[in-house]
PDB file of C-alpha atoms in Angstrom:
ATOM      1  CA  UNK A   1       0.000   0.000   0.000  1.00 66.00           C
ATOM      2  CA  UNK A   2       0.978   3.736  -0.933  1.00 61.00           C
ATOM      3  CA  UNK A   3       2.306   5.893   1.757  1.00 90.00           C
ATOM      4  CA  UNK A   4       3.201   9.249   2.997  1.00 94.00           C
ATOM      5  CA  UNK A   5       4.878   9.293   5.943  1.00 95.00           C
ATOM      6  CA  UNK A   6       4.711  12.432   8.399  1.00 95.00           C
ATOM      7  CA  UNK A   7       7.366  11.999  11.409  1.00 88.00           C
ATOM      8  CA  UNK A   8       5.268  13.832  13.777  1.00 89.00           C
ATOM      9  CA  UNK A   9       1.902  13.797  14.454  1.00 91.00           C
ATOM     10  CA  UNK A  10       2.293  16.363  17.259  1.00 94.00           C
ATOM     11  CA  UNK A  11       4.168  18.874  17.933  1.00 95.00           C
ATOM     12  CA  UNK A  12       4.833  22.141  20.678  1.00 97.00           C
ATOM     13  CA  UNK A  13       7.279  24.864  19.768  1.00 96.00           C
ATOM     14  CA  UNK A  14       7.925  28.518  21.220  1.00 97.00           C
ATOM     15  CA  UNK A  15       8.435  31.155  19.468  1.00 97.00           C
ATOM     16  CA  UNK A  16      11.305  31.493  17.361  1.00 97.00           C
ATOM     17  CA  UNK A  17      12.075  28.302  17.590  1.00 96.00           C
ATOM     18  CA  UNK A  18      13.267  26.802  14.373  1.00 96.00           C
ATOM     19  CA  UNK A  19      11.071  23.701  13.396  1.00 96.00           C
ATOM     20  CA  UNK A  20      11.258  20.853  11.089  1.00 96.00           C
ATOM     21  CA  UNK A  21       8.823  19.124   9.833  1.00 97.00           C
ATOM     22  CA  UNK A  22       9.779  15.861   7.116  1.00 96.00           C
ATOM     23  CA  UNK A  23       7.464  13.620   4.585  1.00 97.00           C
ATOM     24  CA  UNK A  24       8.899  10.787   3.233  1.00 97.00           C
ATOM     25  CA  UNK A  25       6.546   8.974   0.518  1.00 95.00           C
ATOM     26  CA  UNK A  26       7.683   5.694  -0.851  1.00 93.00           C
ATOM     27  CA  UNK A  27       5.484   5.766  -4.209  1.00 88.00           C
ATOM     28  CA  UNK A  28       8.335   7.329  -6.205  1.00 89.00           C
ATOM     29  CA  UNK A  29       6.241   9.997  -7.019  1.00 89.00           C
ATOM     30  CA  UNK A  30       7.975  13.583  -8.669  1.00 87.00           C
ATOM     31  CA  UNK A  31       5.783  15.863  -7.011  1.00 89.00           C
ATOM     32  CA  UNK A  32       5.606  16.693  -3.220  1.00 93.00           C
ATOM     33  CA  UNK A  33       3.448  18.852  -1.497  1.00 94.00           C
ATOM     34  CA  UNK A  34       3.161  20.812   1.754  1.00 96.00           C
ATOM     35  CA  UNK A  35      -0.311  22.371   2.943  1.00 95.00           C
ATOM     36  CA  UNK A  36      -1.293  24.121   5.809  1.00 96.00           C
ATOM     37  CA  UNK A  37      -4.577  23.325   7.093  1.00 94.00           C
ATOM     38  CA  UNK A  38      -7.068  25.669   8.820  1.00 93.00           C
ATOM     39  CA  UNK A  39     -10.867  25.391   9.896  1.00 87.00           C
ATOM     40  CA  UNK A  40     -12.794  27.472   7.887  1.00 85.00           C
ATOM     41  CA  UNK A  41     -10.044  27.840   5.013  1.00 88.00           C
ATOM     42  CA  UNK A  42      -9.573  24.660   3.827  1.00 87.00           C
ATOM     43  CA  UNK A  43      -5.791  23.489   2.426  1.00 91.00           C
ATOM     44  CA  UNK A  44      -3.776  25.941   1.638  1.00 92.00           C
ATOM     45  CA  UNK A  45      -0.787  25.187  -0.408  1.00 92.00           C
ATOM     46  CA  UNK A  46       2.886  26.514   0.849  1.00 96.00           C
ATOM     47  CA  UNK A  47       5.477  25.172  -1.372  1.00 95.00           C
ATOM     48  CA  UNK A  48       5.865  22.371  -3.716  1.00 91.00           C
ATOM     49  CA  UNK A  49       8.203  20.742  -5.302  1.00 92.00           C
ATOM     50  CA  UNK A  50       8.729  18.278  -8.887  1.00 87.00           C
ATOM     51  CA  UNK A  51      11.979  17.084  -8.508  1.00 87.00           C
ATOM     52  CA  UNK A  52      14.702  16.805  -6.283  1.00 90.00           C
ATOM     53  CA  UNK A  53      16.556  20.265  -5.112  1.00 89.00           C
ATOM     54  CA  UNK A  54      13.525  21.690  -7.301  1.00 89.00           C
ATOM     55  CA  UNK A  55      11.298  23.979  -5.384  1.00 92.00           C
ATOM     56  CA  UNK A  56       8.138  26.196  -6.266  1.00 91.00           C
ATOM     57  CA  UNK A  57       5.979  28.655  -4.110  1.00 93.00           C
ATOM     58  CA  UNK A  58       2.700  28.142  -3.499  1.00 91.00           C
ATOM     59  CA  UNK A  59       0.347  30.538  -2.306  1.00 90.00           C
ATOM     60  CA  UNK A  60       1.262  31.305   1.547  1.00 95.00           C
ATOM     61  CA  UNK A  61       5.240  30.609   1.073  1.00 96.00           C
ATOM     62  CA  UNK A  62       6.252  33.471   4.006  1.00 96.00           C
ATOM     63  CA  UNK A  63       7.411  32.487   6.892  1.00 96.00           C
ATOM     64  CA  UNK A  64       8.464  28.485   5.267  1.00 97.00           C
ATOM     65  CA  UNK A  65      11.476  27.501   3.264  1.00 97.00           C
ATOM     66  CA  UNK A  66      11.619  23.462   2.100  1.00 97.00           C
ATOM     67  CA  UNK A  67      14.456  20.876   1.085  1.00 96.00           C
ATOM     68  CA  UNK A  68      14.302  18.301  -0.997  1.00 96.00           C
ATOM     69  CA  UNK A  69      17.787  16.841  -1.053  1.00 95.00           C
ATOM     70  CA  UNK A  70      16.134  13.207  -2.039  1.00 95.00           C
ATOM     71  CA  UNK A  71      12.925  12.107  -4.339  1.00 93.00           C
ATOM     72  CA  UNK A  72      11.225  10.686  -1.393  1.00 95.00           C
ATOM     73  CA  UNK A  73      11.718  13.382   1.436  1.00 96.00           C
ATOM     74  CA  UNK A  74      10.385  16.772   1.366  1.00 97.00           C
ATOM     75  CA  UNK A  75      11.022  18.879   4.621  1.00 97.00           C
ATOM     76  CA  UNK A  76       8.965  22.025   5.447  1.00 97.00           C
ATOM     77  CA  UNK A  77      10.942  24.293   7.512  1.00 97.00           C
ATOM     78  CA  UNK A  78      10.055  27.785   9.822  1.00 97.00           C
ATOM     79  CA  UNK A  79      12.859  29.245  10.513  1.00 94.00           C
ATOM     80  CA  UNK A  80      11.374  31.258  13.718  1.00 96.00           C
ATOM     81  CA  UNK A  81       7.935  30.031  14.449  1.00 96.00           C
ATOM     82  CA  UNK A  82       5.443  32.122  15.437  1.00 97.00           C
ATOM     83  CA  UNK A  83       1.931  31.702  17.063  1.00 97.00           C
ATOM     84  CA  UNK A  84       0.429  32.512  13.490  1.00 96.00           C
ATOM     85  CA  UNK A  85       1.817  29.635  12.361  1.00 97.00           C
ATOM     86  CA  UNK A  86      -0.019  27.237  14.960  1.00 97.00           C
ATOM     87  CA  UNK A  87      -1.738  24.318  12.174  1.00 96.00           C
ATOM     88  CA  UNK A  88      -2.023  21.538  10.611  1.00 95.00           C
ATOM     89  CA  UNK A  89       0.507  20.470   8.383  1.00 97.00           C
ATOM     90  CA  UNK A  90       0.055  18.117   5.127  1.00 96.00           C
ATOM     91  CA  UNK A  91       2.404  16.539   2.982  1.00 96.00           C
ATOM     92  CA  UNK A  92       1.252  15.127   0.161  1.00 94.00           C
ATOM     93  CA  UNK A  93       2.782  13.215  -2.964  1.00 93.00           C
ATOM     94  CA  UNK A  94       1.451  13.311  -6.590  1.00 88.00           C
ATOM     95  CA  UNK A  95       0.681  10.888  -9.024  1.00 75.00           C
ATOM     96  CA  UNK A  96      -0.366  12.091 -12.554  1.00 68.00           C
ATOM     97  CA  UNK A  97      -2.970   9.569 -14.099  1.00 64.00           C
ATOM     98  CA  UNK A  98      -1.911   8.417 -17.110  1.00 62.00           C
ATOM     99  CA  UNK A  99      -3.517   9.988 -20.045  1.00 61.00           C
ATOM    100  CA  UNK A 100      -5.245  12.045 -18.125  1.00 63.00           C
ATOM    101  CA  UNK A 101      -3.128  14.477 -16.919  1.00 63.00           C
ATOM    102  CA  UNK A 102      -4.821  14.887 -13.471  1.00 70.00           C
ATOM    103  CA  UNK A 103      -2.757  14.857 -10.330  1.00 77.00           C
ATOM    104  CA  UNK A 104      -3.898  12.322  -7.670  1.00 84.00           C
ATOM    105  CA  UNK A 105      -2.524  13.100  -4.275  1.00 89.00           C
ATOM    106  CA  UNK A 106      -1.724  10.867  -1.362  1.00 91.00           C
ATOM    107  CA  UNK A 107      -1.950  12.297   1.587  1.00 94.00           C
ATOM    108  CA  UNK A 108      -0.083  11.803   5.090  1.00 94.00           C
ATOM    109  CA  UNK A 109      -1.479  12.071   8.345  1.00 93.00           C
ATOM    110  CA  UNK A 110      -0.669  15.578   9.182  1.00 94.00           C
ATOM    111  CA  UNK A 111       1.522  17.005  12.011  1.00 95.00           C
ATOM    112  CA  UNK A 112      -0.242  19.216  14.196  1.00 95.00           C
ATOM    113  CA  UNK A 113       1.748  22.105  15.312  1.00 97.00           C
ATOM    114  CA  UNK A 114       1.155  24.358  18.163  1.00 97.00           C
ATOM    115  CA  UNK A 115       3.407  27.197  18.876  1.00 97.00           C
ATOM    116  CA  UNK A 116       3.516  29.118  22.323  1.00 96.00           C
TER     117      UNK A 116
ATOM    118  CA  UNK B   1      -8.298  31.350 -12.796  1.00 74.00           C
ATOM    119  CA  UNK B   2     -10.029  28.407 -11.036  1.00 82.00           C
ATOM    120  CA  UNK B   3     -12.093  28.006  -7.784  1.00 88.00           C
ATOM    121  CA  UNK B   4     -14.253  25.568  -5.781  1.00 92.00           C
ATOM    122  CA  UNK B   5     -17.263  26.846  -3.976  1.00 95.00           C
ATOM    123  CA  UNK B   6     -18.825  23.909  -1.242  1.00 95.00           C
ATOM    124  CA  UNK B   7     -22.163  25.296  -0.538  1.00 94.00           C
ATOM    125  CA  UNK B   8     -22.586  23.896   2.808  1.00 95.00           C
ATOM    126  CA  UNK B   9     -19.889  24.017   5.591  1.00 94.00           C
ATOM    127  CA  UNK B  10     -21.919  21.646   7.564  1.00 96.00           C
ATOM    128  CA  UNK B  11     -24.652  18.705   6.760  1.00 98.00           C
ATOM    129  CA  UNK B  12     -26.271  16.628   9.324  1.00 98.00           C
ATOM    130  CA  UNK B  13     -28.196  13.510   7.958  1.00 97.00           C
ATOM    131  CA  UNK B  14     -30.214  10.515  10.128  1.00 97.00           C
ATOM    132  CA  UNK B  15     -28.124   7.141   9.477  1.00 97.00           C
ATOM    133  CA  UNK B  16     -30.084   5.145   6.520  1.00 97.00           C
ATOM    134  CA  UNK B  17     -31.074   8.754   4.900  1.00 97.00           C
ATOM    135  CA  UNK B  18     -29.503  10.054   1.414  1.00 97.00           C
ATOM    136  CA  UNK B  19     -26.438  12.502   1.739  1.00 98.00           C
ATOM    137  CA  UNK B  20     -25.749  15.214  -0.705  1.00 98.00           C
ATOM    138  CA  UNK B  21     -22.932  17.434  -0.531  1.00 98.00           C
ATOM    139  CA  UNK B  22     -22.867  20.509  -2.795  1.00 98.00           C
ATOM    140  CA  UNK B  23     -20.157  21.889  -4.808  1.00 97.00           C
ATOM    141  CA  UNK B  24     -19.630  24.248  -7.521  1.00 96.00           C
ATOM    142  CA  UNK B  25     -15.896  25.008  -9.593  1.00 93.00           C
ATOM    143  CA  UNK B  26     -15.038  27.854 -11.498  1.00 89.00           C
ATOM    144  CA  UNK B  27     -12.395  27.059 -14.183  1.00 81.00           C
ATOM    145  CA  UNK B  28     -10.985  27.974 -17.769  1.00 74.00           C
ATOM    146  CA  UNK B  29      -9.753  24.959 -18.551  1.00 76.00           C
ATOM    147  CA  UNK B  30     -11.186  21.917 -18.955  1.00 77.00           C
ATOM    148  CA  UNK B  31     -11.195  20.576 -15.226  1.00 83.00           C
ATOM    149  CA  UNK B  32     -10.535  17.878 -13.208  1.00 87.00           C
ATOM    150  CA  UNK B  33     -12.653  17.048 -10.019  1.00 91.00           C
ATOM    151  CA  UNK B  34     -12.190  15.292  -7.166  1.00 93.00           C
ATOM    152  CA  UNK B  35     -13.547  14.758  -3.402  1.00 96.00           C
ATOM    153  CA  UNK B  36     -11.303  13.792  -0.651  1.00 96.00           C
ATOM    154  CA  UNK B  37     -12.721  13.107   2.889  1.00 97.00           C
ATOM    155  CA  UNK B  38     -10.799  13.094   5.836  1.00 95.00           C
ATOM    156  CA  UNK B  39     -11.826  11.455   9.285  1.00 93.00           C
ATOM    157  CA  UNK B  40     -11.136  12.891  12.595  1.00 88.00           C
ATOM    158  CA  UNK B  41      -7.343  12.876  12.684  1.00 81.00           C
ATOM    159  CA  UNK B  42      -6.546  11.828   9.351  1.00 85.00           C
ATOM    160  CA  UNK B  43      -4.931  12.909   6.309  1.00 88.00           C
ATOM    161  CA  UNK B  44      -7.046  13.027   3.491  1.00 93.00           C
ATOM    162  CA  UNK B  45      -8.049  10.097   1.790  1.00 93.00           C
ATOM    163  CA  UNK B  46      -9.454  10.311  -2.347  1.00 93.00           C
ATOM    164  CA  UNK B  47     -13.034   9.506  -2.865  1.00 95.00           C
ATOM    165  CA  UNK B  48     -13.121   9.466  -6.516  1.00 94.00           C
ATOM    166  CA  UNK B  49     -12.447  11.324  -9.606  1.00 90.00           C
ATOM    167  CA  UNK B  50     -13.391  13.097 -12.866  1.00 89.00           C
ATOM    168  CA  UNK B  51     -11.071  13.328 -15.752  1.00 81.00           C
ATOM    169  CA  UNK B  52     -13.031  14.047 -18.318  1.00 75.00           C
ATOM    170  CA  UNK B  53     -14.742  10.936 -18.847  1.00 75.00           C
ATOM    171  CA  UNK B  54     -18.080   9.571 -17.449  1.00 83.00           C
ATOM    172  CA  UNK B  55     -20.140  12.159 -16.318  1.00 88.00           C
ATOM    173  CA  UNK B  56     -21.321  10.074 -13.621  1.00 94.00           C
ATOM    174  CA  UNK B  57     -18.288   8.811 -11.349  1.00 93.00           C
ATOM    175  CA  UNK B  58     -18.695   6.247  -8.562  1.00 94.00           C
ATOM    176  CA  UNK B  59     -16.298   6.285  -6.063  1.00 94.00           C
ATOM    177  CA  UNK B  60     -15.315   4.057  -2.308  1.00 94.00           C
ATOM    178  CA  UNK B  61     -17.594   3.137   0.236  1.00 93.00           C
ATOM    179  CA  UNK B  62     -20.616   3.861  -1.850  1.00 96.00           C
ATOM    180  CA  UNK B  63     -20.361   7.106  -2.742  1.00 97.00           C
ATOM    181  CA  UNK B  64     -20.935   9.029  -6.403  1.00 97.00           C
ATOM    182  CA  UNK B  65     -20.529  12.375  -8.020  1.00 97.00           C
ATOM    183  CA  UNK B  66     -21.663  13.614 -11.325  1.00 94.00           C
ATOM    184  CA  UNK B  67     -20.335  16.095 -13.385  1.00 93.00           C
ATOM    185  CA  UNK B  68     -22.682  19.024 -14.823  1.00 93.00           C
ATOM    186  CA  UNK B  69     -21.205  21.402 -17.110  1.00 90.00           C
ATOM    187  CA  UNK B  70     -23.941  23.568 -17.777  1.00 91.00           C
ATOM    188  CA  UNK B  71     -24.331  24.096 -13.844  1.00 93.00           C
ATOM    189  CA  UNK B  72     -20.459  24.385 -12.937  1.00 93.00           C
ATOM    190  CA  UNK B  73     -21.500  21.360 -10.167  1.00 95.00           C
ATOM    191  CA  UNK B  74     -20.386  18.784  -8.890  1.00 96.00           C
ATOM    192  CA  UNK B  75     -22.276  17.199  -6.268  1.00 97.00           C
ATOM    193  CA  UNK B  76     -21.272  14.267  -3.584  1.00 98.00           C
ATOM    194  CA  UNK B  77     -24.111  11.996  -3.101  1.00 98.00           C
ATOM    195  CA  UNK B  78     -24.818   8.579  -1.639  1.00 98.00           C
ATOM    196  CA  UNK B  79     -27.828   6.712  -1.255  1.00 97.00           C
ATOM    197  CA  UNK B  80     -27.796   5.518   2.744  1.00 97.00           C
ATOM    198  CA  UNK B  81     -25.693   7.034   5.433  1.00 97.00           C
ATOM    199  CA  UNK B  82     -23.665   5.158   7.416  1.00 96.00           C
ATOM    200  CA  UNK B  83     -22.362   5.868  10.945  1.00 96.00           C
ATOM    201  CA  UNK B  84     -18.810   5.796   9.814  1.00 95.00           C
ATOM    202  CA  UNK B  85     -19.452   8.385   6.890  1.00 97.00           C
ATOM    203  CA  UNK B  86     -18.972  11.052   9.310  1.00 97.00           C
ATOM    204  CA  UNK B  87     -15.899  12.801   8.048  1.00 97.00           C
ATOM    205  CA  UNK B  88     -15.070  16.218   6.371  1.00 96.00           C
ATOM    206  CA  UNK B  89     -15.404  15.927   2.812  1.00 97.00           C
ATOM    207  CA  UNK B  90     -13.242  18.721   0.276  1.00 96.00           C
ATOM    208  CA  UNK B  91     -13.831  19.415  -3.721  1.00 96.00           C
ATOM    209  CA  UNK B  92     -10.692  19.990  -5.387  1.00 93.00           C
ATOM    210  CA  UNK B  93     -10.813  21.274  -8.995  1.00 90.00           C
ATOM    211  CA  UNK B  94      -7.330  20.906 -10.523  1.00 84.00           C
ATOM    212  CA  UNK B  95      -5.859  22.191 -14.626  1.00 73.00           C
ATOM    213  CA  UNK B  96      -4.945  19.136 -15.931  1.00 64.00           C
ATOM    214  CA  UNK B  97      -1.338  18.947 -15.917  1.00 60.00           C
ATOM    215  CA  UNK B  98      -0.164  21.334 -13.652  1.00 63.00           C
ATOM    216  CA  UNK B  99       1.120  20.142 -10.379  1.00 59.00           C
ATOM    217  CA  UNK B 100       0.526  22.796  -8.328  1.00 63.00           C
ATOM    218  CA  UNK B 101      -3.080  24.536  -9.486  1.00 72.00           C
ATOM    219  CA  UNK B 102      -4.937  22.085  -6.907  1.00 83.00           C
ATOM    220  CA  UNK B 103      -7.709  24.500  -5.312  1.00 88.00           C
ATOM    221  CA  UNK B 104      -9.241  22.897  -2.076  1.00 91.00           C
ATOM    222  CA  UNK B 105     -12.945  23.870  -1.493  1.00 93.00           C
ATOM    223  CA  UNK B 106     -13.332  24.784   2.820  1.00 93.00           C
ATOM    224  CA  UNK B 107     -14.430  21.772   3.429  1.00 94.00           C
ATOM    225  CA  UNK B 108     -18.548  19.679   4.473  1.00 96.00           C
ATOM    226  CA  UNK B 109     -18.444  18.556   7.679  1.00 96.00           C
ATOM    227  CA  UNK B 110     -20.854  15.528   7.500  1.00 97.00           C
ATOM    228  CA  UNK B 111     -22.601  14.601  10.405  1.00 97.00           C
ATOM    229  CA  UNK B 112     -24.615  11.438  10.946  1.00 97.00           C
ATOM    230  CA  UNK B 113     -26.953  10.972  13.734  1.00 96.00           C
ATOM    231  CA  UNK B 114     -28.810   7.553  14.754  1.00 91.00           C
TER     232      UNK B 114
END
């Protein structure tokens, strides 16, 4: 079975803190995701990325930077948290259906992050 | 410029009773559709899809969506409720081909009550 893996599910920070958070997905899949998730607003994309060292902003890139050193492990970083940053947290892979063109993502569990 | 619009941020339905969950996409492009639903905890997990073929997708766990051009809709329905439907369900309308043009509707949180 397909998988995205999120190393934490939970997490407490202060602020400023520098935080990691890593995916690993072991589909072989080109694209990775991270999304930020927040009642009322739905999933909001941050960064993405289609290869390795390859990196694209999304729509709410301040505040994040990622890595993606290897095809299966994307890593969402805050340099300084702050309480405005307090989510949920998504990675997700892609798979592109063939002859379709249509991305199918997988989803990980999410790593809830609460800053103080 | 796309978007996703789901009409109801919250639906509560008697177990055994139809569910409908609304959604309507704005898009310039030919689009692709999909629902997601994600149980307490979770990460989202895919429902089904539309890429342009049927008009009438089925999806897991009973559920089906059809695609209506001519109303910008697609709809989430399924015949019967079941206990362990309740979940929040998300329309995603995505460009075909682009990675990254994935919008996310707000989300249906589906209720069921006995």
């Amino acid at each position: 079975d397909v998988k995205v893996t999120q190393s934490s599910r939970y997490l407490v920070k202060r602020t400023g803190e520098k935080v990691f958070l890593e995916c690993v997905q072991d589909m072989d899949h080109e694209n990775m995701f991270w999304y930020r998730q927040d009642p009322g607003l739905g999933l909001r994309l941050i960064y993405f990325s289609y290869d390795v060292k390859m990196k694209e902003k999304g729509d709410i890139p301040e505040g994040y930077s990622v890595s993606r050193e290897k095809k299966e492990r994307f890593s969402l970083i805050l340099e300084s948290a702050s309480t405005n940053q307090t989510s949920m947290y998504l990675c997700a892979s892609s798979l592109l259906l063939e002859g379709t063109g249509a991305n199918v993502l997988t989803f990980g569990a999410g790593s809830r992050l609460t800053v103080l | 410029a796309q978007s996703v619009t789901q009409l109801d941020s919250h639906v509560s339905v008697s177990e055994g009773t139809p569910v409908l969950l609304r959604c309507n996409y704005s898009s310039s492009y030919s689009p692709s559709l999909f629902w997601y639903v994600q149980h307490p905890n979770k990460g989202l997990q895919l429902l089904l899809k539309y890429t342009s073929a049927a008009t009438l997708v089925k999806g897991i766990n009973g559920f089906e969506a059809e695609f209506k051009k001519s109303e910008t809709s697609f709809h989430l329905t399924k015949p019967s409720a079941h206990m362990s439907d309740a979940a929040e369900y998300f329309c995603v309308v995505s460009i075909t081909g682009t990675a990254s043009k994935l919008t996310f509707g707000t989300g249906t949180r589906l209720q069921v009550t006995l």
